């Protein structure tokens, strides 16, 4: 480890090396195969090939910033939970012997600097970007020894959950235990269901499980569902996230649409927590310019019409006008325009077809 803070910690040392911006672009980008000869095939084949467009992933500046934040959050969370630090063992012991329904305030975690909030309109690729970034890491690492010292432990590097539609803490906790069981073959979910545990008891068990499996980062997607929660639901859920960070030292990334801003900023504690690692990420649609041109260039060669259409300023402007700089809509409009051109035997993409 180049950074001194990260040395002597098996949880950090077993992670992949830190990546430069160039490395991130190489790891995240994906351009599927395309051969110009495919344009000569029958139309009923080409219409199916158009779907290959949706596999293209072009890293943008937003993705590079997001990778840095995720990388920092995971490592900062593990600094506080070094398994060879005597404090961690004391925490395990003290929490195990506490009354199950009491959440213990952990004074060892200075946790207001870990985790962040990612807000962006639908179609920007928040979830797909985050999934590609998390896939850089192995989800489970199995330790057997560290520097000749026996060290038997499972390390779950990341866990991604979706906020339940009703914004209930219980639903989220059930999802957490089910996901841990799926990854590690444990049976927490069955035990919890059998004992009909209260939310407080489940939260205490969750803190223990987070430590047991050395969970690196927890991603909660679709947090705008909190705003639809019954009265007080969103506040309870936000308090739950703050407790997680305080008691387990677990970095939490909250992901959602702008609907979630109102909920998050209603509680100053949560707003302060969310902007820990260099601030929240609030991503807007892409503006006309270099990034937009890069995005169009990355998909334009995937063209299955018989006649190859060159990318003109007029076509680029029309696409921007119709999609308003939203990457998901750009791919969809481009794909639908091609399917229309192929099925009507016009066999070329025009501004008129894009508008239609």
Coordinates of C-alpha atoms in Angstrom, one line a residue:
X1 CA 0.0 0.0 0.0
X2 CA 1.4 3.4 -1.1
X3 CA -0.8 5.2 1.5
X4 CA 0.5 4.7 5.1
X5 CA -3.1 4.7 6.5
X6 CA -4.0 1.6 4.5
X7 CA -1.0 -0.5 5.6
X8 CA -1.4 -3.5 8.0
X9 CA -5.1 -3.9 7.3
X10 CA -6.0 -7.2 5.5
X11 CA -9.4 -5.8 4.5
X12 CA -7.8 -3.0 2.5
X13 CA -4.7 -4.9 1.4
X14 CA -6.9 -7.6 -0.3
X15 CA -8.7 -5.0 -2.4
X16 CA -7.6 -4.3 -6.0
X17 CA -5.1 -1.5 -6.4
X18 CA -6.2 2.2 -6.6
X19 CA -6.9 3.2 -10.2
X20 CA -5.9 6.3 -12.1
X21 CA -8.5 8.1 -14.2
X22 CA -7.1 6.3 -17.3
X23 CA -7.4 2.9 -15.6
X24 CA -11.0 3.7 -14.6
X25 CA -12.0 4.5 -18.2
X26 CA -10.4 1.3 -19.4
X27 CA -12.1 -0.8 -16.8
X28 CA -15.6 0.7 -17.2
X29 CA -15.8 1.2 -21.0
X30 CA -17.5 -1.5 -23.1
X31 CA -18.0 -1.4 -26.8
X32 CA -19.5 -4.6 -28.2
X33 CA -18.4 -6.1 -31.6
X34 CA -19.8 -4.5 -34.8
X35 CA -19.1 -5.5 -38.4
X36 CA -20.2 -3.3 -41.3
X37 CA -21.1 -6.5 -43.2
X38 CA -24.1 -6.9 -40.8
X39 CA -25.7 -4.0 -42.7
X40 CA -26.2 -6.3 -45.7
X41 CA -28.2 -8.9 -43.8
X42 CA -32.0 -9.2 -44.0
X43 CA -34.1 -6.7 -42.2
X44 CA -35.6 -9.2 -39.7
X45 CA -32.1 -10.0 -38.4
X46 CA -30.9 -6.4 -38.3
X47 CA -33.9 -5.2 -36.2
X48 CA -32.7 -7.7 -33.5
X49 CA -29.1 -6.5 -33.8
X50 CA -30.1 -2.9 -32.9
X51 CA -30.5 -4.0 -29.3
X52 CA -26.7 -4.4 -29.1
X53 CA -26.6 -0.6 -28.8
X54 CA -27.8 -0.8 -25.2
X55 CA -24.7 -2.8 -24.2
X56 CA -22.4 0.2 -25.0
X57 CA -20.9 1.9 -21.9
X58 CA -19.0 5.1 -22.4
X59 CA -17.4 6.4 -19.2
X60 CA -18.1 10.1 -18.6
X61 CA -16.5 12.6 -16.1
X62 CA -19.3 11.8 -13.7
X63 CA -18.3 8.1 -13.6
X64 CA -14.6 8.9 -12.8
X65 CA -15.7 11.1 -9.9
X66 CA -18.1 8.4 -8.7
X67 CA -15.4 5.7 -8.8
X68 CA -13.1 7.9 -6.7
X69 CA -15.8 8.4 -4.1
X70 CA -16.7 4.7 -3.9
X71 CA -13.0 3.8 -3.6
X72 CA -12.4 6.3 -0.8
X73 CA -15.6 5.3 1.1
X74 CA -14.8 1.6 1.1
X75 CA -11.2 2.1 2.4
X76 CA -12.1 4.9 4.9
X77 CA -14.7 2.5 6.4
X78 CA -12.2 -0.3 6.7
X79 CA -9.5 1.9 8.4
X80 CA -11.9 2.2 11.4
X81 CA -12.5 -1.6 11.4
X82 CA -9.0 -3.2 11.2
X83 CA -9.5 -6.8 12.5
X84 CA -6.0 -6.7 14.1
X85 CA -7.0 -3.7 16.2
X86 CA -7.9 -4.7 19.8
X87 CA -10.7 -2.1 19.9
X88 CA -12.7 -4.1 17.3
X89 CA -12.6 -7.3 19.4
X90 CA -13.8 -5.3 22.5
X91 CA -16.7 -3.9 20.4
X92 CA -17.7 -7.4 19.4
X93 CA -17.6 -8.6 23.0
X94 CA -19.4 -5.7 24.5
X95 CA -22.2 -5.7 21.9
X96 CA -22.7 -9.5 22.2
X97 CA -23.4 -9.2 25.9
X98 CA -25.8 -6.2 25.7
X99 CA -29.5 -6.5 25.8
X100 CA -30.6 -7.4 22.2
X101 CA -33.0 -4.5 21.9
X102 CA -30.6 -1.7 22.8
X103 CA -28.5 0.0 20.2
X104 CA -25.1 0.9 21.7
X105 CA -23.5 4.2 20.7
X106 CA -20.0 3.4 19.5
X107 CA -17.7 6.2 20.4
X108 CA -14.7 4.8 18.5
X109 CA -16.2 5.6 15.0
X110 CA -15.6 9.1 13.8
X111 CA -18.0 8.3 11.1
X112 CA -19.3 11.7 9.8
X113 CA -16.8 11.6 6.9
X114 CA -17.8 8.3 5.2
X115 CA -20.5 7.6 2.7
X116 CA -22.3 10.1 0.4
X117 CA -25.5 10.7 -1.5
X118 CA -25.9 10.4 -5.3
X119 CA -28.8 12.2 -6.8
X120 CA -29.7 12.4 -10.5
X121 CA -32.6 12.4 -12.9
X122 CA -33.9 9.1 -14.2
X123 CA -32.0 7.8 -17.2
X124 CA -28.6 9.3 -16.4
X125 CA -27.2 5.8 -15.7
X126 CA -26.7 6.2 -11.9
X127 CA -27.5 2.5 -11.1
X128 CA -25.7 1.1 -14.2
X129 CA -22.6 3.2 -13.4
X130 CA -22.5 2.2 -9.8
X131 CA -22.9 -1.5 -10.7
X132 CA -20.0 -1.3 -13.1
X133 CA -17.8 0.5 -10.5
X134 CA -18.7 -2.1 -7.8
X135 CA -17.9 -4.9 -10.3
X136 CA -14.3 -3.7 -10.3
X137 CA -14.2 -5.3 -6.7
X138 CA -14.7 -8.9 -5.9
X139 CA -17.9 -9.1 -3.9
X140 CA -16.6 -11.8 -1.5
X141 CA -13.0 -12.3 -0.3
X142 CA -12.2 -15.4 1.8
X143 CA -9.3 -14.9 4.2
X144 CA -7.4 -17.8 5.7
X145 CA -4.2 -16.2 7.0
X146 CA -2.5 -12.8 7.2
X147 CA 1.3 -12.6 7.4
X148 CA 1.5 -16.2 8.7
X149 CA -1.2 -15.4 11.4
X150 CA -4.3 -17.7 11.0
X151 CA -7.1 -15.3 10.0
X152 CA -10.3 -17.1 8.9
X153 CA -13.0 -14.7 7.8
X154 CA -15.4 -13.9 5.0
X155 CA -15.2 -10.3 3.7
X156 CA -18.2 -8.9 1.8
X157 CA -16.9 -5.8 0.0
X158 CA -20.3 -4.3 -1.1
X159 CA -24.0 -4.9 -0.8
X160 CA -26.6 -3.2 -2.9
X161 CA -30.3 -3.0 -1.7
X162 CA -33.3 -1.2 -3.1
X163 CA -35.4 0.9 -0.8
X164 CA -38.8 -0.8 -0.3
X165 CA -41.7 0.8 -2.1
X166 CA -43.5 1.6 1.1
X167 CA -40.2 3.1 2.7
X168 CA -40.4 0.6 5.6
X169 CA -37.3 -0.2 7.7
X170 CA -38.5 -3.7 8.2
X171 CA -38.7 -4.4 4.5
X172 CA -35.1 -3.1 4.1
X173 CA -33.8 -5.2 6.9
X174 CA -35.5 -8.4 5.5
X175 CA -33.8 -7.6 2.2
X176 CA -30.4 -7.2 3.9
X177 CA -30.6 -10.6 5.6
X178 CA -31.9 -12.4 2.5
X179 CA -29.0 -10.9 0.4
X180 CA -26.3 -11.9 3.0
X181 CA -27.8 -15.4 3.1
X182 CA -27.6 -15.6 -0.7
X183 CA -24.0 -14.6 -0.7
X184 CA -22.7 -16.5 2.3
X185 CA -25.1 -19.5 2.6
X186 CA -26.2 -18.4 6.1
X187 CA -29.7 -18.5 7.5
X188 CA -30.3 -15.2 9.2
X189 CA -33.5 -14.5 7.3
X190 CA -35.1 -17.8 8.5
X191 CA -34.1 -17.1 12.1
X192 CA -35.4 -13.5 12.0
X193 CA -38.7 -14.7 10.5
X194 CA -39.1 -17.5 13.0
X195 CA -38.5 -15.3 16.0
X196 CA -40.6 -12.4 14.6
X197 CA -38.0 -10.0 15.8
X198 CA -38.8 -6.3 16.3
X199 CA -37.1 -3.7 14.2
X200 CA -34.8 -2.7 17.1
X201 CA -33.7 -6.3 17.6
X202 CA -33.2 -6.7 13.9
X203 CA -31.0 -3.6 13.8
X204 CA -28.8 -4.9 16.6
X205 CA -28.4 -8.2 14.7
X206 CA -27.6 -6.3 11.5
X207 CA -24.8 -4.3 13.3
X208 CA -23.4 -7.7 14.4
X209 CA -23.7 -9.2 10.9
X210 CA -22.0 -6.1 9.3
X211 CA -19.0 -6.7 11.6
X212 CA -19.1 -10.5 11.2
X213 CA -18.8 -10.3 7.5
X214 CA -16.7 -7.2 7.3
X215 CA -19.2 -5.4 5.0
X216 CA -17.3 -2.7 3.2
X217 CA -20.1 -0.5 1.8
X218 CA -23.9 -0.5 1.7
X219 CA -25.6 1.0 -1.3
X220 CA -29.3 1.9 -1.0
X221 CA -30.9 2.6 -4.3
X222 CA -34.3 4.3 -5.1
X223 CA -34.3 6.4 -1.9
X224 CA -37.0 8.6 -3.4
X225 CA -39.4 5.9 -2.1
X226 CA -38.9 7.4 1.3
X227 CA -40.9 10.5 0.3
X228 CA -43.9 8.2 -0.4
X229 CA -43.6 6.6 3.0
X230 CA -46.3 7.0 5.7
X231 CA -46.0 9.9 8.0
X232 CA -42.7 9.7 9.9
X233 CA -41.5 6.8 7.7
X234 CA -38.8 8.8 6.0
X235 CA -37.5 10.3 9.2
X236 CA -37.3 6.8 10.9
X237 CA -35.4 5.5 7.8
X238 CA -32.9 8.4 7.8
X239 CA -32.3 7.9 11.6
X240 CA -31.7 4.2 10.8
X241 CA -29.0 5.1 8.3
X242 CA -27.4 7.5 10.8
X243 CA -27.4 4.7 13.4
X244 CA -25.8 2.3 10.9
X245 CA -22.9 4.8 10.3
X246 CA -22.5 5.6 14.0
X247 CA -22.7 2.1 15.4
X248 CA -21.2 -0.1 12.8
X249 CA -18.9 2.4 11.1
X250 CA -20.4 1.3 7.8
X251 CA -20.2 3.7 4.8
X252 CA -23.7 4.1 3.3
X253 CA -24.3 5.4 -0.3
X254 CA -27.8 6.7 -0.9
X255 CA -28.9 6.8 -4.5
X256 CA -32.1 8.4 -5.8
X257 CA -33.9 10.9 -8.1
X258 CA -34.3 14.6 -7.3
X259 CA -37.6 13.7 -5.5
X260 CA -35.3 12.5 -2.6
X261 CA -33.6 15.9 -2.1
X262 CA -36.5 17.2 -0.1
X263 CA -36.5 14.2 2.3
X264 CA -32.7 14.2 2.8
X265 CA -32.4 18.0 3.4
X266 CA -35.3 18.0 5.8
X267 CA -33.0 16.4 8.3
X268 CA -29.7 18.4 8.8
X269 CA -28.0 15.4 10.5
X270 CA -28.6 13.3 7.3
X271 CA -27.6 16.2 5.0
X272 CA -24.3 16.6 6.9
X273 CA -23.7 12.8 6.9
X274 CA -24.5 12.6 3.1
X275 CA -22.0 15.2 2.2
X276 CA -19.0 13.5 3.9
X277 CA -16.6 12.5 1.1
X278 CA -16.1 15.8 -0.7
X279 CA -19.9 16.5 -0.9
X280 CA -22.9 14.9 -2.4
X281 CA -23.0 14.1 -6.1
X282 CA -26.0 15.9 -7.8
X283 CA -25.8 15.0 -11.4
X284 CA -27.9 16.9 -14.0
X285 CA -28.5 16.1 -17.7
X286 CA -25.5 16.4 -20.0
X287 CA -25.1 19.9 -21.6
X288 CA -24.4 20.4 -25.2
X289 CA -20.6 20.3 -25.8
X290 CA -17.6 18.0 -25.5
X291 CA -19.2 15.4 -23.2
X292 CA -22.4 15.2 -25.4
X293 CA -20.3 14.8 -28.5
X294 CA -18.3 12.0 -26.9
X295 CA -21.5 10.2 -26.0
X296 CA -22.9 10.4 -29.5
X297 CA -19.6 9.3 -31.1
X298 CA -19.5 6.2 -28.8
X299 CA -22.8 4.9 -30.2
X300 CA -23.0 6.3 -33.8
X301 CA -20.9 3.6 -35.5
X302 CA -23.5 1.0 -34.3
X303 CA -25.7 1.5 -37.4
X304 CA -27.6 -1.3 -39.1
X305 CA -29.3 0.6 -41.9
X306 CA -28.2 -0.3 -45.4
X307 CA -27.1 3.2 -46.1
X308 CA -24.5 4.6 -43.7
X309 CA -25.5 8.0 -42.3
X310 CA -22.8 10.4 -41.4
X311 CA -23.1 12.3 -38.1
X312 CA -23.8 15.9 -39.0
X313 CA -24.3 19.0 -36.8
X314 CA -28.0 18.9 -37.7
X315 CA -28.5 15.3 -36.5
X316 CA -26.5 15.9 -33.3
X317 CA -28.7 19.0 -32.5
X318 CA -31.9 17.2 -33.3
X319 CA -30.9 14.3 -31.0
X320 CA -30.1 16.8 -28.2
X321 CA -33.4 18.6 -28.7
X322 CA -35.4 15.3 -28.5
X323 CA -33.5 13.7 -25.7
X324 CA -32.5 16.8 -23.6
X325 CA -29.1 15.3 -22.8
X326 CA -30.3 12.2 -21.1
X327 CA -28.0 9.2 -22.1
X328 CA -30.7 6.5 -21.7
X329 CA -33.1 8.5 -24.0
X330 CA -30.3 9.1 -26.5
X331 CA -29.8 5.3 -26.9
X332 CA -33.5 4.6 -27.1
X333 CA -34.3 7.3 -29.7
X334 CA -31.3 6.3 -31.8
X335 CA -32.4 2.6 -31.7
X336 CA -36.1 3.3 -32.4
X337 CA -35.0 5.6 -35.4
X338 CA -33.0 2.7 -36.8
X339 CA -35.8 0.2 -36.4
X340 CA -38.2 2.6 -38.1
X341 CA -35.8 3.3 -41.0
X342 CA -35.2 -0.5 -41.5
X343 CA -38.9 -1.5 -41.3
X344 CA -40.1 1.2 -43.6
X345 CA -37.2 0.4 -46.0
X346 CA -36.0 4.0 -46.0
X347 CA -32.7 2.6 -44.8
X348 CA -31.1 5.8 -43.6
X349 CA -31.4 8.0 -40.4
X350 CA -32.7 11.5 -41.0
X351 CA -33.6 14.4 -38.6
X352 CA -37.2 13.9 -39.7
X353 CA -37.2 10.2 -38.5
X354 CA -35.5 11.1 -35.2
X355 CA -38.2 13.7 -34.5
X356 CA -40.9 11.3 -35.5

